[in-house]
mmCIF file of C-alpha atoms and ligand atoms in Angstrom:
data_model
loop_
_atom_site.group_PDB
_atom_site.id
_atom_site.type_symbol
_atom_site.label_atom_id
_atom_site.label_comp_id
_atom_site.label_asym_id
_atom_site.label_seq_id
_atom_site.Cartn_x
_atom_site.Cartn_y
_atom_site.Cartn_z
ATOM 1 C CA MET A 1 -12.702 -17.610 -15.637
ATOM 2 C CA PHE A 2 -13.761 -18.231 -12.129
ATOM 3 C CA ASP A 3 -17.213 -19.203 -11.083
ATOM 4 C CA ARG A 4 -16.388 -19.272 -7.580
ATOM 5 C CA LYS A 5 -14.517 -16.824 -5.000
ATOM 6 C CA ILE A 6 -10.887 -16.356 -5.527
ATOM 7 C CA HIS A 7 -8.791 -18.351 -3.077
ATOM 8 C CA VAL A 8 -6.128 -16.209 -1.510
ATOM 9 C CA ALA A 9 -3.186 -16.872 0.743
ATOM 10 C CA VAL A 10 -1.008 -14.329 2.577
ATOM 11 C CA ASN A 11 2.261 -15.258 3.268
ATOM 12 C CA GLY A 12 4.020 -13.033 5.779
ATOM 13 C CA TYR A 13 1.691 -12.026 8.464
ATOM 14 C CA GLY A 14 3.207 -8.671 9.612
ATOM 15 C CA VAL A 15 2.293 -5.075 9.016
ATOM 16 C CA ILE A 16 1.082 -5.541 5.507
ATOM 17 C CA GLY A 17 0.202 -8.893 5.436
ATOM 18 C CA LYS A 18 -2.253 -8.954 8.424
ATOM 19 C CA ARG A 19 -4.141 -5.783 6.880
ATOM 20 C CA VAL A 20 -4.363 -7.463 3.481
ATOM 21 C CA ALA A 21 -5.472 -10.664 5.118
ATOM 22 C CA ASP A 22 -8.465 -8.731 6.880
ATOM 23 C CA ALA A 23 -9.286 -6.628 3.570
ATOM 24 C CA VAL A 24 -9.534 -10.189 1.613
ATOM 25 C CA VAL A 25 -12.314 -11.328 4.267
ATOM 26 C CA ALA A 26 -14.137 -8.282 3.611
ATOM 27 C CA GLN A 27 -14.449 -9.091 -0.337
ATOM 28 C CA GLU A 28 -17.399 -10.808 -1.604
ATOM 29 C CA ASP A 29 -15.537 -12.270 -4.230
ATOM 30 C CA MET A 30 -12.345 -13.768 -2.068
ATOM 31 C CA GLU A 31 -11.893 -16.247 0.430
ATOM 32 C CA LEU A 32 -8.753 -16.345 2.729
ATOM 33 C CA VAL A 33 -7.675 -19.723 2.797
ATOM 34 C CA GLY A 34 -4.858 -19.190 5.100
ATOM 35 C CA VAL A 35 -1.957 -17.011 6.288
ATOM 36 C CA ALA A 36 1.649 -18.290 6.629
ATOM 37 C CA ASP A 37 4.462 -16.913 8.668
ATOM 38 C CA VAL A 38 7.507 -18.195 10.711
ATOM 39 C CA VAL A 39 6.589 -16.506 14.188
ATOM 40 C CA SER A 40 4.763 -18.221 16.956
ATOM 41 C CA ASP A 41 4.254 -15.544 19.295
ATOM 42 C CA TRP A 42 1.363 -12.931 19.844
ATOM 43 C CA ARG A 43 1.608 -11.572 16.145
ATOM 44 C CA ILE A 44 0.415 -14.977 14.630
ATOM 45 C CA LYS A 45 -1.749 -15.946 17.642
ATOM 46 C CA VAL A 46 -4.013 -12.916 16.769
ATOM 47 C CA ALA A 47 -4.565 -14.685 13.403
ATOM 48 C CA VAL A 48 -5.617 -18.067 15.232
ATOM 49 C CA GLN A 49 -8.115 -15.810 17.513
ATOM 50 C CA LYS A 50 -9.447 -14.502 13.901
ATOM 51 C CA GLY A 51 -10.255 -17.653 13.048
ATOM 52 C CA TYR A 52 -7.806 -17.849 10.094
ATOM 53 C CA PRO A 53 -6.036 -21.076 9.185
ATOM 54 C CA VAL A 54 -2.117 -20.705 10.056
ATOM 55 C CA TYR A 55 0.444 -22.257 8.070
ATOM 56 C CA ALA A 56 4.059 -22.620 8.601
ATOM 57 C CA SER A 57 6.305 -20.968 5.866
ATOM 58 C CA ILE A 58 9.428 -22.966 6.879
ATOM 59 C CA LEU A 59 9.797 -26.442 8.399
ATOM 60 C CA GLU A 60 11.218 -25.330 11.898
ATOM 61 C CA ALA A 61 8.676 -22.837 11.975
ATOM 62 C CA GLY A 62 5.790 -25.385 12.248
ATOM 63 C CA GLU A 63 7.498 -27.225 15.230
ATOM 64 C CA ALA A 64 7.890 -23.842 17.155
ATOM 65 C CA MET A 65 4.149 -22.942 16.375
ATOM 66 C CA ARG A 66 2.831 -26.381 17.695
ATOM 67 C CA LEU A 67 4.916 -26.079 20.820
ATOM 68 C CA ALA A 68 3.311 -22.523 21.466
ATOM 69 C CA GLY A 69 -0.087 -24.110 20.931
ATOM 70 C CA ILE A 70 -0.833 -23.007 17.612
ATOM 71 C CA PRO A 71 -2.901 -25.221 15.379
ATOM 72 C CA VAL A 72 -0.749 -25.649 12.310
ATOM 73 C CA ALA A 73 -2.942 -26.364 9.189
ATOM 74 C CA GLY A 74 -0.002 -27.315 7.231
ATOM 75 C CA SER A 75 3.129 -26.074 5.176
ATOM 76 C CA LEU A 76 3.369 -23.395 2.807
ATOM 77 C CA ASP A 77 3.348 -26.051 0.054
ATOM 78 C CA ASP A 78 -0.021 -27.345 1.393
ATOM 79 C CA LEU A 79 -1.349 -23.695 1.432
ATOM 80 C CA LEU A 80 -0.027 -23.048 -2.019
ATOM 81 C CA SER A 81 -1.866 -26.335 -3.371
ATOM 82 C CA ARG A 82 -5.251 -24.720 -2.238
ATOM 83 C CA VAL A 83 -5.202 -21.183 -3.644
ATOM 84 C CA ASP A 84 -5.225 -19.284 -6.799
ATOM 85 C CA VAL A 85 -3.167 -16.324 -5.646
ATOM 86 C CA VAL A 86 -0.720 -15.768 -2.901
ATOM 87 C CA VAL A 87 0.025 -11.905 -1.464
ATOM 88 C CA ASP A 88 3.592 -12.284 -0.213
ATOM 89 C CA ALA A 89 4.213 -9.728 2.555
ATOM 90 C CA THR A 90 7.403 -11.327 3.825
ATOM 91 C CA PRO A 91 10.596 -8.925 4.383
ATOM 92 C CA LYS A 92 12.779 -7.643 1.760
ATOM 93 C CA LYS A 93 15.026 -10.508 0.336
ATOM 94 C CA VAL A 94 12.704 -13.309 1.690
ATOM 95 C CA ALA A 95 10.059 -12.450 -0.595
ATOM 96 C CA ALA A 96 12.237 -12.390 -3.782
ATOM 97 C CA ALA A 97 13.448 -16.154 -3.128
ATOM 98 C CA ASN A 98 9.722 -17.178 -2.931
ATOM 99 C CA LEU A 99 8.740 -16.155 -6.759
ATOM 100 C CA GLU A 100 9.941 -19.555 -8.044
ATOM 101 C CA LYS A 101 8.229 -21.597 -5.545
ATOM 102 C CA TYR A 102 5.028 -19.966 -6.324
ATOM 103 C CA ARG A 103 5.569 -20.449 -10.093
ATOM 104 C CA ALA A 104 6.460 -23.965 -9.710
ATOM 105 C CA ALA A 105 3.037 -24.453 -7.527
ATOM 106 C CA GLY A 106 1.276 -22.609 -10.388
ATOM 107 C CA VAL A 107 -0.132 -20.035 -8.025
ATOM 108 C CA LYS A 108 -0.190 -16.257 -9.096
ATOM 109 C CA SER A 109 1.612 -13.977 -6.631
ATOM 110 C CA ILE A 110 1.653 -10.342 -5.568
ATOM 111 C CA PHE A 111 4.842 -8.737 -3.951
ATOM 112 C CA GLN A 112 5.306 -5.596 -2.114
ATOM 113 C CA GLY A 113 7.408 -2.414 -2.714
ATOM 114 C CA GLY A 114 10.517 -3.743 -0.724
ATOM 115 C CA GLU A 115 11.275 -5.901 -3.843
ATOM 116 C CA LYS A 116 12.755 -4.540 -7.152
ATOM 117 C CA HIS A 117 10.397 -3.935 -10.115
ATOM 118 C CA SER A 118 12.853 -6.582 -12.166
ATOM 119 C CA LEU A 119 11.555 -9.256 -9.757
ATOM 120 C CA THR A 120 7.960 -9.256 -11.449
ATOM 121 C CA GLY A 121 8.722 -7.025 -14.388
ATOM 122 C CA HIS A 122 5.357 -5.376 -13.456
ATOM 123 C CA SER A 123 4.551 -2.848 -10.817
ATOM 124 C CA PHE A 124 0.859 -2.056 -9.688
ATOM 125 C CA VAL A 125 -1.169 1.157 -8.769
ATOM 126 C CA ALA A 126 -4.819 0.246 -9.666
ATOM 127 C CA GLN A 127 -5.861 3.484 -11.019
ATOM 128 C CA VAL A 128 -3.028 3.803 -13.454
ATOM 129 C CA ASN A 129 -2.228 0.494 -14.794
ATOM 130 C CA TYR A 130 -4.924 -2.112 -13.743
ATOM 131 C CA THR A 131 -5.220 -3.346 -17.264
ATOM 132 C CA SER A 132 -1.769 -4.383 -18.112
ATOM 133 C CA ALA A 133 -1.860 -6.658 -14.862
ATOM 134 C CA LEU A 134 -4.779 -8.530 -16.228
ATOM 135 C CA GLY A 135 -3.921 -12.112 -16.495
ATOM 136 C CA ARG A 136 -0.296 -11.824 -15.655
ATOM 137 C CA ASP A 137 1.292 -14.387 -13.173
ATOM 138 C CA THR A 138 2.804 -11.741 -10.980
ATOM 139 C CA THR A 139 3.120 -8.155 -9.903
ATOM 140 C CA ARG A 140 4.578 -6.015 -7.453
ATOM 141 C CA VAL A 141 2.471 -3.373 -5.686
ATOM 142 C CA VAL A 142 4.710 -0.478 -5.167
ATOM 143 C CA SER A 143 5.797 1.122 -1.730
ATOM 144 C CA CYS A 144 3.332 3.199 0.349
ATOM 145 C CA ASN A 145 5.245 6.566 -0.731
ATOM 146 C CA THR A 146 5.343 5.511 -4.440
ATOM 147 C CA THR A 147 1.682 4.644 -4.386
ATOM 148 C CA SER A 148 0.807 7.897 -3.058
ATOM 149 C CA ILE A 149 2.845 9.772 -5.655
ATOM 150 C CA VAL A 150 1.431 7.679 -8.342
ATOM 151 C CA ARG A 151 -2.197 8.381 -7.270
ATOM 152 C CA THR A 152 -1.750 12.127 -7.032
ATOM 153 C CA LEU A 153 0.516 12.842 -9.993
ATOM 154 C CA GLY A 154 -1.505 10.387 -12.085
ATOM 155 C CA ALA A 155 -4.384 12.326 -11.219
ATOM 156 C CA LEU A 156 -2.902 15.495 -12.242
ATOM 157 C CA LYS A 157 -1.501 14.189 -15.419
ATOM 158 C CA SER A 158 -4.859 12.541 -16.636
ATOM 159 C CA SER A 159 -6.480 15.931 -16.112
ATOM 160 C CA GLY A 160 -3.598 17.427 -18.556
ATOM 161 C CA LEU A 161 -2.455 19.558 -15.586
ATOM 162 C CA LEU A 162 0.975 17.829 -14.768
ATOM 163 C CA LYS A 163 4.316 19.422 -16.590
ATOM 164 C CA ARG A 164 6.749 18.398 -13.805
ATOM 165 C CA ALA A 165 6.758 17.893 -9.802
ATOM 166 C CA ARG A 166 9.149 18.051 -7.206
ATOM 167 C CA GLY A 167 8.518 16.698 -3.997
ATOM 168 C CA VAL A 168 10.067 16.388 -0.492
ATOM 169 C CA LEU A 169 9.348 13.410 1.814
ATOM 170 C CA VAL A 170 9.352 13.402 5.600
ATOM 171 C CA ARG A 171 9.428 9.685 6.271
ATOM 172 C CA ARG A 172 8.762 7.960 9.362
ATOM 173 C CA ALA A 173 11.737 6.394 11.273
ATOM 174 C CA THR A 174 10.237 2.924 11.837
ATOM 175 C CA ASP A 175 6.935 1.287 12.366
ATOM 176 C CA PRO A 176 5.126 1.502 15.818
ATOM 177 C CA TRP A 177 5.473 -2.108 16.709
ATOM 178 C CA GLU A 178 9.133 -2.077 15.954
ATOM 179 C CA SER A 179 9.899 1.098 17.979
ATOM 180 C CA ASP A 180 11.625 -0.763 20.798
ATOM 181 C CA HIS A 181 14.471 -2.168 18.561
ATOM 182 C CA SER A 182 14.641 0.248 15.604
ATOM 183 C CA GLY A 183 14.246 4.129 14.333
ATOM 184 C CA ILE A 184 15.952 7.213 15.191
ATOM 185 C CA MET A 185 15.611 9.742 17.766
ATOM 186 C CA ASN A 186 15.837 13.380 18.121
ATOM 187 C CA THR A 187 17.285 14.119 14.763
ATOM 188 C CA VAL A 188 16.362 14.203 11.059
ATOM 189 C CA VAL A 189 18.515 12.246 8.650
ATOM 190 C CA PRO A 190 18.616 13.480 4.948
ATOM 191 C CA GLU A 191 18.868 10.543 2.448
ATOM 192 C CA LYS A 192 22.175 10.310 0.782
ATOM 193 C CA ASN A 193 20.957 10.475 -2.701
ATOM 194 C CA ILE A 194 18.749 12.932 -4.549
ATOM 195 C CA PRO A 195 16.583 11.671 -6.235
ATOM 196 C CA SER A 196 15.386 9.437 -3.451
ATOM 197 C CA HIS A 197 14.310 6.284 -4.885
ATOM 198 C CA GLN A 198 10.462 6.850 -4.823
ATOM 199 C CA GLY A 199 10.316 9.240 -7.901
ATOM 200 C CA PRO A 200 12.315 6.832 -10.255
ATOM 201 C CA ASP A 201 9.902 3.980 -8.750
ATOM 202 C CA ALA A 202 6.978 5.860 -9.762
ATOM 203 C CA GLN A 203 8.390 5.969 -13.435
ATOM 204 C CA THR A 204 8.000 2.107 -13.455
ATOM 205 C CA ILE A 205 4.208 2.640 -13.679
ATOM 206 C CA ILE A 206 4.247 6.330 -15.358
ATOM 207 C CA PRO A 207 7.357 6.059 -17.371
ATOM 208 C CA ASP A 208 7.182 9.706 -18.685
ATOM 209 C CA LEU A 209 6.552 11.230 -15.170
ATOM 210 C CA ASP A 210 8.786 14.316 -14.764
ATOM 211 C CA VAL A 211 9.570 13.847 -10.987
ATOM 212 C CA ILE A 212 12.404 14.348 -8.428
ATOM 213 C CA THR A 213 11.899 13.320 -4.772
ATOM 214 C CA ILE A 214 14.175 14.481 -1.791
ATOM 215 C CA ALA A 215 13.562 12.185 1.175
ATOM 216 C CA VAL A 216 14.529 12.781 4.906
ATOM 217 C CA VAL A 217 13.920 10.451 7.820
ATOM 218 C CA ALA A 218 12.459 12.052 10.903
ATOM 219 C CA ALA A 219 12.033 10.582 14.381
ATOM 220 C CA HIS A 220 8.391 9.853 14.622
ATOM 221 C CA THR A 221 6.893 6.395 13.954
ATOM 222 C CA ASN A 222 3.608 6.834 12.029
ATOM 223 C CA CYS A 223 3.058 8.142 8.733
ATOM 224 C CA HIS A 224 4.995 9.961 6.142
ATOM 225 C CA LEU A 225 4.241 13.678 5.171
ATOM 226 C CA HIS A 226 4.838 14.746 1.456
ATOM 227 C CA SER A 227 5.095 18.479 0.323
ATOM 228 C CA TRP A 228 5.147 18.954 -3.162
ATOM 229 C CA SER A 229 5.781 21.884 -5.659
ATOM 230 C CA VAL A 230 4.216 20.939 -9.060
ATOM 231 C CA GLU A 231 4.702 22.974 -12.476
ATOM 232 C CA LEU A 232 1.291 22.624 -14.329
ATOM 233 C CA THR A 233 0.860 22.870 -17.993
ATOM 234 C CA ARG A 234 -0.917 26.148 -17.852
ATOM 235 C CA ALA A 235 -2.160 28.673 -15.456
ATOM 236 C CA ALA A 236 -4.925 27.337 -13.398
ATOM 237 C CA THR A 237 -7.052 27.883 -10.262
ATOM 238 C CA ARG A 238 -7.123 25.994 -6.907
ATOM 239 C CA ASP A 239 -10.411 24.590 -8.152
ATOM 240 C CA ASP A 240 -8.893 23.231 -11.250
ATOM 241 C CA VAL A 241 -6.119 21.361 -9.260
ATOM 242 C CA LEU A 242 -8.691 20.053 -6.425
ATOM 243 C CA ASP A 243 -11.111 18.886 -9.200
ATOM 244 C CA ALA A 244 -8.320 16.855 -10.748
ATOM 245 C CA PHE A 245 -7.884 15.282 -7.430
ATOM 246 C CA ARG A 246 -11.608 14.825 -6.784
ATOM 247 C CA ALA A 247 -11.818 12.990 -10.022
ATOM 248 C CA ALA A 248 -9.287 10.462 -9.070
ATOM 249 C CA PRO A 249 -9.693 7.554 -6.502
ATOM 250 C CA ARG A 250 -8.272 7.186 -2.966
ATOM 251 C CA ILE A 251 -7.542 10.720 -2.621
ATOM 252 C CA ALA A 252 -9.545 12.059 0.618
ATOM 253 C CA PHE A 253 -9.331 15.714 1.925
ATOM 254 C CA LEU A 254 -8.392 16.863 5.403
ATOM 255 C CA ARG A 255 -8.839 20.510 6.749
ATOM 256 C CA ALA A 256 -6.751 22.321 9.280
ATOM 257 C CA SER A 257 -9.558 24.559 9.542
ATOM 258 C CA ASP A 258 -11.566 21.636 11.146
ATOM 259 C CA GLY A 259 -8.625 20.948 13.628
ATOM 260 C CA ILE A 260 -6.877 17.977 11.595
ATOM 261 C CA VAL A 261 -3.257 20.133 11.732
ATOM 262 C CA ALA A 262 -1.045 17.260 11.832
ATOM 263 C CA LEU A 263 -0.117 13.705 11.313
ATOM 264 C CA ASN A 264 -1.309 12.763 14.750
ATOM 265 C CA SER A 265 -4.814 14.577 14.438
ATOM 266 C CA THR A 266 -5.435 12.472 11.523
ATOM 267 C CA LEU A 267 -4.466 9.400 13.298
ATOM 268 C CA GLU A 268 -6.720 10.225 16.165
ATOM 269 C CA LEU A 269 -9.597 10.723 13.642
ATOM 270 C CA MET A 270 -9.173 7.372 12.063
ATOM 271 C CA SER A 271 -9.420 5.758 15.480
ATOM 272 C CA ASP A 272 -12.503 7.699 16.464
ATOM 273 C CA LEU A 273 -14.011 6.836 13.228
ATOM 274 C CA GLY A 274 -13.530 3.099 14.069
ATOM 275 C CA ARG A 275 -11.362 2.186 11.255
ATOM 276 C CA PRO A 276 -9.735 -1.041 11.924
ATOM 277 C CA ARG A 277 -6.312 -0.383 13.454
ATOM 278 C CA GLY A 278 -6.969 3.358 12.744
ATOM 279 C CA ASP A 279 -6.072 2.894 9.035
ATOM 280 C CA LEU A 280 -6.103 5.649 6.741
ATOM 281 C CA TRP A 281 -6.008 3.856 3.047
ATOM 282 C CA GLU A 282 -6.564 7.118 1.168
ATOM 283 C CA VAL A 283 -3.933 9.886 0.416
ATOM 284 C CA GLY A 284 -4.842 12.363 3.131
ATOM 285 C CA LEU A 285 -4.444 15.748 1.210
ATOM 286 C CA TRP A 286 -4.777 19.076 3.131
ATOM 287 C CA GLU A 287 -7.333 20.855 1.087
ATOM 288 C CA ASP A 288 -7.232 24.396 2.672
ATOM 289 C CA SER A 289 -3.369 24.724 2.262
ATOM 290 C CA LEU A 290 -3.362 23.640 -1.246
ATOM 291 C CA ALA A 291 -2.186 26.870 -2.963
ATOM 292 C CA VAL A 292 -1.940 27.832 -6.857
ATOM 293 C CA TYR A 293 0.125 30.751 -8.150
ATOM 294 C CA GLY A 294 -0.119 30.842 -11.994
ATOM 295 C CA ASN A 295 1.150 27.598 -13.226
ATOM 296 C CA GLU A 296 2.466 26.214 -9.822
ATOM 297 C CA ALA A 297 0.728 24.377 -7.641
ATOM 298 C CA PHE A 298 1.887 23.473 -3.803
ATOM 299 C CA TYR A 299 0.165 21.009 -1.427
ATOM 300 C CA ASN A 300 1.052 18.639 1.433
ATOM 301 C CA TYR A 301 -0.384 15.383 2.106
ATOM 302 C CA GLN A 302 -0.238 12.297 4.758
ATOM 303 C CA VAL A 303 0.649 8.677 3.794
ATOM 304 C CA TYR A 304 -0.399 6.180 6.233
ATOM 305 C CA ASN A 305 2.376 3.814 5.258
ATOM 306 C CA GLN A 306 1.076 0.826 7.241
ATOM 307 C CA ALA A 307 -2.451 0.861 5.147
ATOM 308 C CA ILE A 308 -2.432 2.808 1.892
ATOM 309 C CA VAL A 309 -0.969 -0.211 -0.055
ATOM 310 C CA VAL A 310 -3.846 -2.497 1.304
ATOM 311 C CA PRO A 311 -6.701 -1.718 -1.317
ATOM 312 C CA GLU A 312 -4.234 -1.893 -4.132
ATOM 313 C CA ASN A 313 -3.264 -5.535 -3.174
ATOM 314 C CA ILE A 314 -6.950 -6.083 -3.232
ATOM 315 C CA ASP A 315 -7.193 -4.738 -6.848
ATOM 316 C CA ALA A 316 -4.139 -6.739 -7.909
ATOM 317 C CA ILE A 317 -5.745 -9.920 -6.966
ATOM 318 C CA ARG A 318 -8.597 -9.257 -9.141
ATOM 319 C CA ALA A 319 -6.403 -8.164 -12.076
ATOM 320 C CA LEU A 320 -4.110 -10.982 -11.992
ATOM 321 C CA THR A 321 -7.071 -13.666 -11.704
ATOM 322 C CA GLY A 322 -9.096 -11.616 -14.350
ATOM 323 C CA ILE A 323 -12.172 -12.103 -11.841
ATOM 324 C CA GLU A 324 -12.856 -8.464 -12.671
ATOM 325 C CA VAL A 325 -11.492 -7.023 -16.071
ATOM 326 C CA ASP A 326 -12.633 -3.485 -15.346
ATOM 327 C CA GLY A 327 -10.300 -1.651 -13.145
ATOM 328 C CA THR A 328 -12.675 0.967 -12.259
ATOM 329 C CA LEU A 329 -15.117 -1.533 -10.972
ATOM 330 C CA SER A 330 -12.509 -3.282 -8.870
ATOM 331 C CA ILE A 331 -11.438 -0.044 -7.237
ATOM 332 C CA SER A 332 -15.077 0.764 -6.391
ATOM 333 C CA LYS A 333 -15.695 -2.951 -5.067
ATOM 334 C CA THR A 334 -12.761 -2.598 -2.922
ATOM 335 C CA ASP A 335 -13.289 0.817 -1.727
ATOM 336 C CA GLN A 336 -16.872 0.012 -0.618
ATOM 337 C CA ALA A 337 -15.719 -3.003 1.137
ATOM 338 C CA LEU A 338 -13.218 -1.217 3.211
ATOM 339 C CA GLY A 339 -15.100 1.906 3.517
ATOM 340 C CA LEU A 340 -12.937 4.384 1.864
ATOM 341 C CA VAL A 341 -14.280 7.790 1.772
ATOM 342 C CA ARG A 342 -13.646 11.401 -0.103
ATOM 343 C CA ASN A 343 -13.919 13.801 2.671
ATOM 344 C CA PHE A 344 -13.156 13.509 6.452
HETATM 345 N N1 NAD B 1 5.578 -1.548 6.874
HETATM 346 C C1 NAD B 1 5.349 -0.255 5.652
HETATM 347 O O1 NAD B 1 4.935 0.605 6.228
HETATM 348 C C2 NAD B 1 5.201 -0.798 4.528
HETATM 349 C C3 NAD B 1 4.466 -0.025 3.679
HETATM 350 C C4 NAD B 1 4.397 -0.442 2.219
HETATM 351 C C5 NAD B 1 5.301 -1.629 1.753
HETATM 352 N N2 NAD B 1 5.828 -2.261 2.657
HETATM 353 C C6 NAD B 1 6.405 -3.584 2.014
HETATM 354 O O2 NAD B 1 5.902 -4.720 2.571
HETATM 355 C C7 NAD B 1 6.654 -5.664 2.704
HETATM 356 C C8 NAD B 1 6.372 -6.257 4.257
HETATM 357 O O3 NAD B 1 6.904 -5.358 5.036
HETATM 358 P P1 NAD B 1 6.060 -5.101 6.482
HETATM 359 O O4 NAD B 1 6.358 -3.818 6.850
HETATM 360 O O5 NAD B 1 4.819 -5.926 6.622
HETATM 361 O O6 NAD B 1 7.049 -6.267 7.279
HETATM 362 P P2 NAD B 1 7.164 -6.862 8.866
HETATM 363 O O7 NAD B 1 8.428 -7.144 9.230
HETATM 364 O O8 NAD B 1 5.722 -6.285 9.466
HETATM 365 O O9 NAD B 1 6.305 -8.249 8.180
HETATM 366 C C9 NAD B 1 6.814 -9.393 7.632
HETATM 367 C C10 NAD B 1 6.417 -10.674 8.152
HETATM 368 O O10 NAD B 1 6.796 -11.703 7.666
HETATM 369 C C11 NAD B 1 7.194 -12.642 8.267
HETATM 370 N N3 NAD B 1 8.319 -13.377 7.885
HETATM 371 C C12 NAD B 1 9.834 -13.521 7.983
HETATM 372 N N4 NAD B 1 10.274 -14.356 7.264
HETATM 373 C C13 NAD B 1 9.373 -14.996 6.809
HETATM 374 C C14 NAD B 1 9.242 -16.102 5.849
HETATM 375 N N5 NAD B 1 10.589 -17.020 5.459
HETATM 376 N N6 NAD B 1 8.218 -16.810 5.232
HETATM 377 C C15 NAD B 1 7.042 -16.160 5.877
HETATM 378 N N7 NAD B 1 7.198 -15.065 6.617
HETATM 379 C C16 NAD B 1 8.246 -14.543 7.026
HETATM 380 C C17 NAD B 1 7.562 -11.951 9.591
HETATM 381 O O11 NAD B 1 7.689 -12.855 10.837
HETATM 382 C C18 NAD B 1 6.495 -11.026 9.697
HETATM 383 O O12 NAD B 1 5.390 -11.325 10.390
HETATM 384 C C19 NAD B 1 7.918 -5.103 2.441
HETATM 385 O O13 NAD B 1 8.282 -5.413 1.086
HETATM 386 C C20 NAD B 1 7.875 -3.699 2.712
HETATM 387 O O14 NAD B 1 8.986 -2.972 2.086
HETATM 388 C C21 NAD B 1 5.710 -2.114 3.899
#
């Protein structure tokens, strides 16, 4: 056990990594020892401005960083020698190759949803399987969409209401910072396979989940929208279903009657609330349109893809290092430090 703060590294200071780094800094029981990346432009210069020690993930990157005036604290190996756990938020394919490096350095590691379950043999959503991650050397925080599915269907399942679920996922085309060089425009593209990968991915965490997902990619850049039809185990009321969601963490309610009518309204609200980067860490579930007819429930929710996995990464740090053995307590520490809410 640790009688000091957990020492954390973030490798890959992009959309996910920069948010996880800030979230680590917000925790009382963690210390951000440094962040590592390969770029030397504005993206990593922000880390310097925030006072985060910057390390070069590969040798050549260190040279370019120094030339760009970035004070380089050392190599990735140097960083790994100073930490207990590394959150790897590098792009797909890059990340998988890092696992052996982390193991050789004796550092626990957390990967992201772009990686396969088979890389770590364990996938993570705090409210469902915190305990099985305790003491492991590595895990994978599942993708934004899968995280939302596990949170919501997990909530219905633990309250005994879930028989089977069918969901349509309207995905964002690309992340806003990349919209000058990727993404689609003026069309909607159905994915080639049904089920899309998110349903099977959720089963890496809840194996007996009866779920099928259909995904389409739309031409906007921020947030996914999920529309779900759920067969319940019995005839139920709206309140039964809402109570099940209320009993689970990290689901917050949006109301069209209050003017939150679309993805953009929620984003504006998050910014106005002064949340960092306008982030929504919770599943944003529309309360007033949720409908129940007999044993069928229907609802829509918003997934802020860039932020929803951030609290899960923080809990994964506590689970792997064992600094907190109680998942519920870890969730509440994380949520309090970040400022998650139940209602907007
Ligand atoms: N963007 C999202 O909405 C989102 C949501 C959930 C999960 N994820 C997953 O998170 C992971 C990271 O995605 P992202 O969107 O943050 O990517 P990103 O491209 O925004 O960030 C990746 C960062 O890694 C850096 N990098 C590239 N090669 C590197 C190397 N060899 N060593 C160290 N750093 C390197 C890049 O410079 C960049 O800063 C992926 O597995 C992705 O699937 C992304």
